[in-house]
Amino acid sequence: MPSAAFIRGCPTRPKQNPPSFVSPPVFASEVRRSRFPRIPTAFTAATMIVEQDTELPIDKNKAVSVTVVSPSSNGPQAMDTVGVILAHGAGGNKDSGHLPSIAHCLGEAGFPSIRFTCKPPNMKTRIKYFKAVLSEAPRLPHLQNVSAWIFCGHSMGGRVACAVADEGCGSVLGCILSSYPLHPPGKHEDLRDHPLCDIKLPLLFLRGTRDPFCTAEPWEDVTQRMSSSKLKIHTLETGDHSLKVKGGKVKNKEVMDDLCREVVSFATEISATCSPECGDPQQTTSGSMSEEMEMDGAEMETGPPKRMVKRKAVGVGENGDKNEIRKTRKRRIRRNQ
């Protein structure tokens, strides 16, 4: 007797599951929706970039939250010798505003990047954190081959990027400055143009015409005094400090697509100047750290004689004013904090 399947006229076949897309070993759930330019469906963000969240120790008892975005094996050939560090503004974090979009676009173009969160709105603390990330970044996955860096910062993060670049930490190719806070709102005379005007590196500015932190007249004056070897300015009409323009979501998406393309074009252009002779940031930073340690050791060895000289200077041998000595020590401790 024929089987029931043949009686019904539909031979039984083993059920096959529909082909499913198996994502590469990336944190696909963590690839956030952003406003980076759309690309063909066959190459989605999950297949072209790898995004990983981790913590980076910067002190014995402190660590910063960082996100590393790098090109995956399915994406374009990685330019893994040039990396990008992104710093957020005073009131944000590493996922604020358009920083994730820029990081994703750079990753799709082959540039690995790292962005980090630093909450204290204090320039000295921010600079310290930036330098620590710069020093430790080459030890992270996908960043071991980076030998030169592009600094990118939004608002206060741009000021921090300029300060670190001006100090010559690591091998820096250029800076991308988004909504640079040239002056406080309404205080055009209080310019924050140092060390901006002294930097000779290539600079790309992303600026909105409605930004109260960077109005037209002071901006034009400062651009005339800049020493940058390559100065590019991408202006967003009706753009505010967050680089949002008037016109709704569709208009903002188009503007953000143009902005990301400008950033990738600038990074590609200046990275072409990076040769194998580019200094290794890890070695450079390690060397500077060892020099600092040697200096600290020398200071420790020569500490007592210096203290004796200072005591004599304030009058220990003459008048014996010990209270003045204590006050001097306290002032010195406050300055070092």
Tab-separated table of C-alpha atoms in Angstrom:
chain	number	residue	atom	x	y	z
A	1	MET	CA	0.000	0.000	0.000
A	2	PRO	CA	1.472	3.369	-0.951
A	3	SER	CA	2.341	5.718	1.808
A	4	ALA	CA	-0.003	8.454	2.873
A	5	ALA	CA	2.317	11.036	1.423
A	6	PHE	CA	2.025	9.601	-2.100
A	7	ILE	CA	-1.726	9.198	-1.801
A	8	ARG	CA	-1.994	12.909	-1.151
A	9	GLY	CA	0.258	13.577	-4.110
A	10	CYS	CA	2.903	15.423	-2.171
A	11	PRO	CA	5.979	13.320	-1.487
A	12	THR	CA	7.436	13.974	1.919
A	13	ARG	CA	10.786	15.633	2.082
A	14	PRO	CA	12.901	16.454	5.090
A	15	LYS	CA	12.114	19.942	6.245
A	16	GLN	CA	14.857	22.438	5.635
A	17	ASN	CA	15.221	25.595	7.614
A	18	PRO	CA	15.373	28.726	5.465
A	19	PRO	CA	18.927	29.983	5.013
A	20	SER	CA	19.763	32.327	7.820
A	21	PHE	CA	22.466	34.962	7.935
A	22	VAL	CA	25.130	34.073	10.430
A	23	SER	CA	26.765	37.252	11.586
A	24	PRO	CA	30.501	37.278	12.141
A	25	PRO	CA	31.776	37.225	15.711
A	26	VAL	CA	30.916	40.838	16.362
A	27	PHE	CA	28.691	42.548	18.823
A	28	ALA	CA	25.936	42.964	16.258
A	29	SER	CA	23.442	43.927	18.936
A	30	GLU	CA	25.762	46.708	19.986
A	31	VAL	CA	26.083	48.184	16.494
A	32	ARG	CA	23.805	51.062	17.221
A	33	ARG	CA	21.539	52.752	14.769
A	34	SER	CA	23.113	55.941	13.662
A	35	ARG	CA	23.066	58.490	10.895
A	36	PHE	CA	26.077	57.206	8.980
A	37	PRO	CA	25.585	56.965	5.194
A	38	ARG	CA	23.570	53.979	4.021
A	39	ILE	CA	25.399	51.333	2.035
A	40	PRO	CA	24.169	48.409	-0.095
A	41	THR	CA	22.167	45.756	1.745
A	42	ALA	CA	24.818	43.104	1.077
A	43	PHE	CA	27.282	45.076	3.179
A	44	THR	CA	25.494	46.121	6.333
A	45	ALA	CA	27.185	47.813	9.237
A	46	ALA	CA	27.291	44.511	11.117
A	47	THR	CA	29.390	42.877	8.391
A	48	MET	CA	31.750	45.775	7.706
A	49	ILE	CA	32.726	46.940	11.186
A	50	VAL	CA	33.416	45.380	14.538
A	51	GLU	CA	32.388	47.356	17.619
A	52	GLN	CA	33.523	46.305	21.055
A	53	ASP	CA	32.977	47.941	24.445
A	54	THR	CA	35.583	47.482	27.129
A	55	GLU	CA	37.318	49.264	29.989
A	56	LEU	CA	40.804	50.670	29.818
A	57	PRO	CA	42.825	51.060	33.024
A	58	ILE	CA	44.446	54.460	33.293
A	59	ASP	CA	45.402	54.393	36.949
A	60	LYS	CA	45.747	51.915	39.751
A	61	ASN	CA	42.147	52.383	40.838
A	62	LYS	CA	40.589	54.013	37.755
A	63	ALA	CA	39.413	52.812	34.378
A	64	VAL	CA	37.590	54.501	31.510
A	65	SER	CA	34.830	53.044	29.376
A	66	VAL	CA	35.979	52.820	25.751
A	67	THR	CA	34.499	51.611	22.470
A	68	VAL	CA	36.749	50.292	19.711
A	69	VAL	CA	35.380	50.308	16.160
A	70	SER	CA	37.468	48.552	13.529
A	71	PRO	CA	36.987	47.206	10.013
A	72	SER	CA	35.991	43.542	9.865
A	73	SER	CA	37.419	40.943	7.496
A	74	ASN	CA	34.363	41.392	5.245
A	75	GLY	CA	34.942	45.113	4.903
A	76	PRO	CA	37.509	47.094	2.936
A	77	GLN	CA	41.209	46.679	3.447
A	78	ALA	CA	42.013	48.128	6.832
A	79	MET	CA	44.317	51.131	7.102
A	80	ASP	CA	45.342	49.790	10.472
A	81	THR	CA	48.465	51.932	10.709
A	82	VAL	CA	46.369	55.084	11.220
A	83	GLY	CA	43.834	55.242	14.054
A	84	VAL	CA	41.398	57.872	15.283
A	85	ILE	CA	40.734	58.925	18.886
A	86	LEU	CA	37.364	60.607	19.486
A	87	ALA	CA	36.621	62.748	22.555
A	88	HIS	CA	33.137	63.942	23.542
A	89	GLY	CA	31.991	67.329	24.836
A	90	ALA	CA	31.673	68.615	28.387
A	91	GLY	CA	28.239	67.177	29.182
A	92	GLY	CA	28.206	64.024	27.072
A	93	ASN	CA	29.794	60.600	26.837
A	94	LYS	CA	31.391	58.417	24.178
A	95	ASP	CA	27.999	57.664	22.584
A	96	SER	CA	26.760	61.256	22.472
A	97	GLY	CA	25.755	63.112	19.345
A	98	HIS	CA	27.374	62.206	16.054
A	99	LEU	CA	30.560	60.578	17.428
A	100	PRO	CA	29.253	56.996	16.885
A	101	SER	CA	28.247	57.907	13.322
A	102	ILE	CA	31.701	59.280	12.558
A	103	ALA	CA	33.354	56.222	14.129
A	104	HIS	CA	31.220	53.867	12.033
A	105	CYS	CA	31.973	55.749	8.809
A	106	LEU	CA	35.688	55.724	9.554
A	107	GLY	CA	35.502	51.993	10.285
A	108	GLU	CA	33.752	51.341	6.985
A	109	ALA	CA	36.527	53.298	5.244
A	110	GLY	CA	39.201	51.179	6.943
A	111	PHE	CA	40.191	53.369	9.901
A	112	PRO	CA	40.070	51.816	13.395
A	113	SER	CA	38.927	54.212	16.095
A	114	ILE	CA	38.540	54.444	19.840
A	115	ARG	CA	36.243	56.731	21.786
A	116	PHE	CA	36.069	57.046	25.544
A	117	THR	CA	33.991	58.576	28.326
A	118	CYS	CA	35.490	61.167	30.649
A	119	LYS	CA	32.898	62.856	32.852
A	120	PRO	CA	34.776	65.541	34.814
A	121	PRO	CA	34.456	68.813	32.822
A	122	ASN	CA	37.973	69.838	33.754
A	123	MET	CA	40.628	70.476	31.112
A	124	LYS	CA	43.536	69.065	33.110
A	125	THR	CA	41.628	65.875	33.909
A	126	ARG	CA	40.437	65.514	30.323
A	127	ILE	CA	43.970	65.944	28.976
A	128	LYS	CA	45.252	63.364	31.448
A	129	TYR	CA	42.600	60.839	30.355
A	130	PHE	CA	43.262	61.531	26.674
A	131	LYS	CA	46.981	60.902	27.110
A	132	ALA	CA	46.285	57.710	29.066
A	133	VAL	CA	44.018	56.387	26.302
A	134	LEU	CA	46.638	57.314	23.715
A	135	SER	CA	49.254	55.420	25.697
A	136	GLU	CA	47.172	52.269	26.308
A	137	ALA	CA	45.224	52.071	23.039
A	138	PRO	CA	47.865	50.104	21.063
A	139	ARG	CA	47.436	47.232	23.526
A	140	LEU	CA	43.776	46.779	22.611
A	141	PRO	CA	42.585	44.349	19.909
A	142	HIS	CA	42.526	45.773	16.369
A	143	LEU	CA	44.785	48.687	17.400
A	144	GLN	CA	48.148	46.942	17.770
A	145	ASN	CA	49.394	48.069	14.356
A	146	VAL	CA	48.469	51.729	14.741
A	147	SER	CA	51.558	53.905	14.401
A	148	ALA	CA	49.935	57.311	13.795
A	149	TRP	CA	46.789	58.995	15.060
A	150	ILE	CA	44.157	61.486	14.031
A	151	PHE	CA	42.583	63.329	16.959
A	152	CYS	CA	38.878	64.102	16.778
A	153	GLY	CA	36.841	65.971	19.373
A	154	HIS	CA	33.456	67.599	19.765
A	155	SER	CA	33.233	70.917	21.634
A	156	MET	CA	35.415	70.591	24.758
A	157	GLY	CA	36.809	67.356	23.333
A	158	GLY	CA	38.193	69.449	20.470
A	159	ARG	CA	40.007	71.726	22.906
A	160	VAL	CA	41.494	68.676	24.616
A	161	ALA	CA	42.564	67.194	21.272
A	162	CYS	CA	44.320	70.462	20.350
A	163	ALA	CA	46.101	70.645	23.700
A	164	VAL	CA	47.420	67.075	23.415
A	165	ALA	CA	48.408	67.559	19.772
A	166	ASP	CA	50.256	70.774	20.636
A	167	GLU	CA	52.287	68.914	23.269
A	168	GLY	CA	53.487	66.498	20.587
A	169	CYS	CA	52.245	63.329	22.309
A	170	GLY	CA	52.547	60.369	19.950
A	171	SER	CA	52.571	60.652	16.171
A	172	VAL	CA	49.678	62.944	15.219
A	173	LEU	CA	48.703	63.491	11.589
A	174	GLY	CA	45.938	66.049	12.147
A	175	CYS	CA	42.835	67.048	14.096
A	176	ILE	CA	39.110	66.962	13.334
A	177	LEU	CA	37.361	69.592	15.442
A	178	SER	CA	33.579	69.502	15.675
A	179	SER	CA	31.785	72.591	17.055
A	180	TYR	CA	35.001	73.996	18.504
A	181	PRO	CA	34.026	76.270	21.446
A	182	LEU	CA	35.938	79.367	20.423
A	183	HIS	CA	34.341	81.491	23.154
A	184	PRO	CA	31.595	81.217	25.798
A	185	PRO	CA	28.138	82.256	24.535
A	186	GLY	CA	27.873	86.041	24.486
A	187	LYS	CA	31.528	86.589	25.459
A	188	HIS	CA	33.306	87.198	22.168
A	189	GLU	CA	36.307	88.785	23.822
A	190	ASP	CA	37.073	85.662	25.892
A	191	LEU	CA	38.694	83.694	23.052
A	192	ARG	CA	39.965	80.157	23.454
A	193	ASP	CA	42.412	80.425	20.579
A	194	HIS	CA	45.428	78.915	22.325
A	195	PRO	CA	46.981	76.618	21.245
A	196	LEU	CA	44.607	76.525	18.268
A	197	CYS	CA	46.400	79.263	16.334
A	198	ASP	CA	49.833	77.720	16.942
A	199	ILE	CA	49.076	74.211	15.641
A	200	LYS	CA	50.750	73.532	12.302
A	201	LEU	CA	49.023	70.178	11.712
A	202	PRO	CA	46.190	69.765	9.180
A	203	LEU	CA	42.860	70.791	10.710
A	204	LEU	CA	39.273	70.053	9.708
A	205	PHE	CA	36.545	72.149	11.337
A	206	LEU	CA	32.902	71.061	11.406
A	207	ARG	CA	30.982	74.210	12.240
A	208	GLY	CA	27.341	75.325	12.364
A	209	THR	CA	26.364	78.904	11.552
A	210	ARG	CA	24.006	79.052	14.574
A	211	ASP	CA	26.585	77.860	17.081
A	212	PRO	CA	26.621	80.359	19.995
A	213	PHE	CA	30.086	79.103	20.989
A	214	CYS	CA	31.606	80.137	17.649
A	215	THR	CA	30.047	83.228	16.098
A	216	ALA	CA	31.041	84.670	12.730
A	217	GLU	CA	33.202	87.710	13.590
A	218	PRO	CA	35.573	86.099	16.131
A	219	TRP	CA	35.760	82.994	13.958
A	220	GLU	CA	36.880	84.925	10.867
A	221	ASP	CA	39.488	86.783	12.907
A	222	VAL	CA	40.923	83.576	14.398
A	223	THR	CA	41.065	81.726	11.061
A	224	GLN	CA	43.270	84.517	9.700
A	225	ARG	CA	45.779	83.879	12.495
A	226	MET	CA	45.928	80.076	12.265
A	227	SER	CA	49.211	78.375	11.362
A	228	SER	CA	47.734	75.086	10.100
A	229	SER	CA	49.503	73.564	7.108
A	230	LYS	CA	46.138	72.443	5.714
A	231	LEU	CA	42.978	74.164	6.917
A	232	LYS	CA	39.577	72.837	5.855
A	233	ILE	CA	36.244	74.187	7.087
A	234	HIS	CA	32.970	72.332	6.587
A	235	THR	CA	30.151	74.771	7.380
A	236	LEU	CA	26.603	73.645	8.105
A	237	GLU	CA	24.054	76.339	7.313
A	238	THR	CA	21.581	76.800	10.218
A	239	GLY	CA	23.611	74.244	12.191
A	240	ASP	CA	23.683	74.618	15.980
A	241	HIS	CA	26.297	73.489	18.521
A	242	SER	CA	25.115	69.880	18.108
A	243	LEU	CA	25.386	70.267	14.302
A	244	LYS	CA	21.635	69.855	13.912
A	245	VAL	CA	20.140	71.957	11.123
A	246	LYS	CA	16.675	73.256	10.427
A	247	GLY	CA	14.561	71.155	8.096
A	248	GLY	CA	13.594	67.978	9.937
A	249	LYS	CA	14.999	64.452	10.084
A	250	VAL	CA	15.437	63.979	6.336
A	251	LYS	CA	17.455	67.162	6.012
A	252	ASN	CA	19.567	66.292	9.050
A	253	LYS	CA	20.308	62.845	7.647
A	254	GLU	CA	21.526	64.357	4.376
A	255	VAL	CA	23.687	66.833	6.270
A	256	MET	CA	25.132	64.086	8.449
A	257	ASP	CA	25.918	61.977	5.382
A	258	ASP	CA	27.839	64.901	3.863
A	259	LEU	CA	29.628	65.508	7.161
A	260	CYS	CA	30.739	61.874	7.434
A	261	ARG	CA	31.970	61.856	3.850
A	262	GLU	CA	33.979	65.007	4.558
A	263	VAL	CA	35.557	63.414	7.626
A	264	VAL	CA	36.496	60.232	5.743
A	265	SER	CA	37.902	62.260	2.842
A	266	PHE	CA	40.043	64.356	5.189
A	267	ALA	CA	41.308	61.287	7.083
A	268	THR	CA	42.163	59.499	3.837
A	269	GLU	CA	43.977	62.533	2.479
A	270	ILE	CA	46.203	63.178	5.486
A	271	SER	CA	46.848	59.481	6.138
A	272	ALA	CA	48.412	59.272	2.668
A	273	THR	CA	51.293	61.297	4.121
A	274	CYS	CA	51.947	58.652	6.779
A	275	SER	CA	55.092	56.708	5.889
A	276	PRO	CA	56.675	53.687	7.596
A	277	GLU	CA	58.856	56.218	9.419
A	278	CYS	CA	55.818	57.393	11.404
A	279	GLY	CA	56.640	57.136	15.070
A	280	ASP	CA	55.082	54.428	17.171
A	281	PRO	CA	52.848	56.164	19.745
A	282	GLN	CA	53.317	53.339	22.187
A	283	GLN	CA	57.095	53.589	22.016
A	284	THR	CA	57.001	57.385	22.050
A	285	THR	CA	54.726	57.484	25.045
A	286	SER	CA	56.667	54.763	26.825
A	287	GLY	CA	59.862	56.697	26.228
A	288	SER	CA	58.381	59.875	27.625
A	289	MET	CA	57.005	57.979	30.600
A	290	SER	CA	60.416	56.414	31.302
A	291	GLU	CA	62.006	59.851	31.026
A	292	GLU	CA	59.493	61.184	33.527
A	293	MET	CA	60.270	58.287	35.860
A	294	GLU	CA	64.001	59.019	35.570
A	295	MET	CA	63.351	62.675	36.316
A	296	ASP	CA	61.204	61.728	39.293
A	297	GLY	CA	64.001	59.465	40.525
A	298	ALA	CA	66.524	62.262	40.157
A	299	GLU	CA	64.261	64.585	42.092
A	300	MET	CA	63.914	61.986	44.852
A	301	GLU	CA	67.688	61.615	45.059
A	302	THR	CA	68.295	65.329	45.149
A	303	GLY	CA	65.231	66.041	47.293
A	304	PRO	CA	66.841	66.820	50.672
A	305	PRO	CA	69.368	69.358	49.346
A	306	LYS	CA	66.576	71.181	47.478
A	307	ARG	CA	64.463	71.333	50.621
A	308	MET	CA	67.430	72.704	52.560
A	309	VAL	CA	67.957	75.413	49.971
A	310	LYS	CA	64.293	76.375	49.997
A	311	ARG	CA	64.224	76.521	53.786
A	312	LYS	CA	67.188	78.812	53.764
A	313	ALA	CA	65.481	80.970	51.159
A	314	VAL	CA	62.451	81.539	53.380
A	315	GLY	CA	64.649	82.440	56.307
A	316	VAL	CA	65.189	79.345	58.433
A	317	GLY	CA	68.819	80.158	59.029
A	318	GLU	CA	68.120	83.836	59.596
A	319	ASN	CA	64.825	84.294	61.392
A	320	GLY	CA	63.621	80.709	61.897
A	321	ASP	CA	60.078	81.499	60.712
A	322	LYS	CA	58.648	77.955	60.752
A	323	ASN	CA	55.075	79.099	60.178
A	324	GLU	CA	56.115	80.627	56.857
A	325	ILE	CA	57.737	77.315	55.922
A	326	ARG	CA	54.500	75.415	56.615
A	327	LYS	CA	52.470	77.894	54.551
A	328	THR	CA	54.917	77.554	51.665
A	329	ARG	CA	54.663	73.767	51.780
A	330	LYS	CA	50.854	73.888	51.772
A	331	ARG	CA	50.817	76.234	48.806
A	332	ARG	CA	53.202	73.946	46.940
A	333	ILE	CA	51.003	70.888	47.649
A	334	ARG	CA	47.873	72.710	46.409
A	335	ARG	CA	49.615	73.667	43.156
A	336	ASN	CA	50.581	70.033	42.515
A	337	GLN	CA	47.081	68.677	43.096
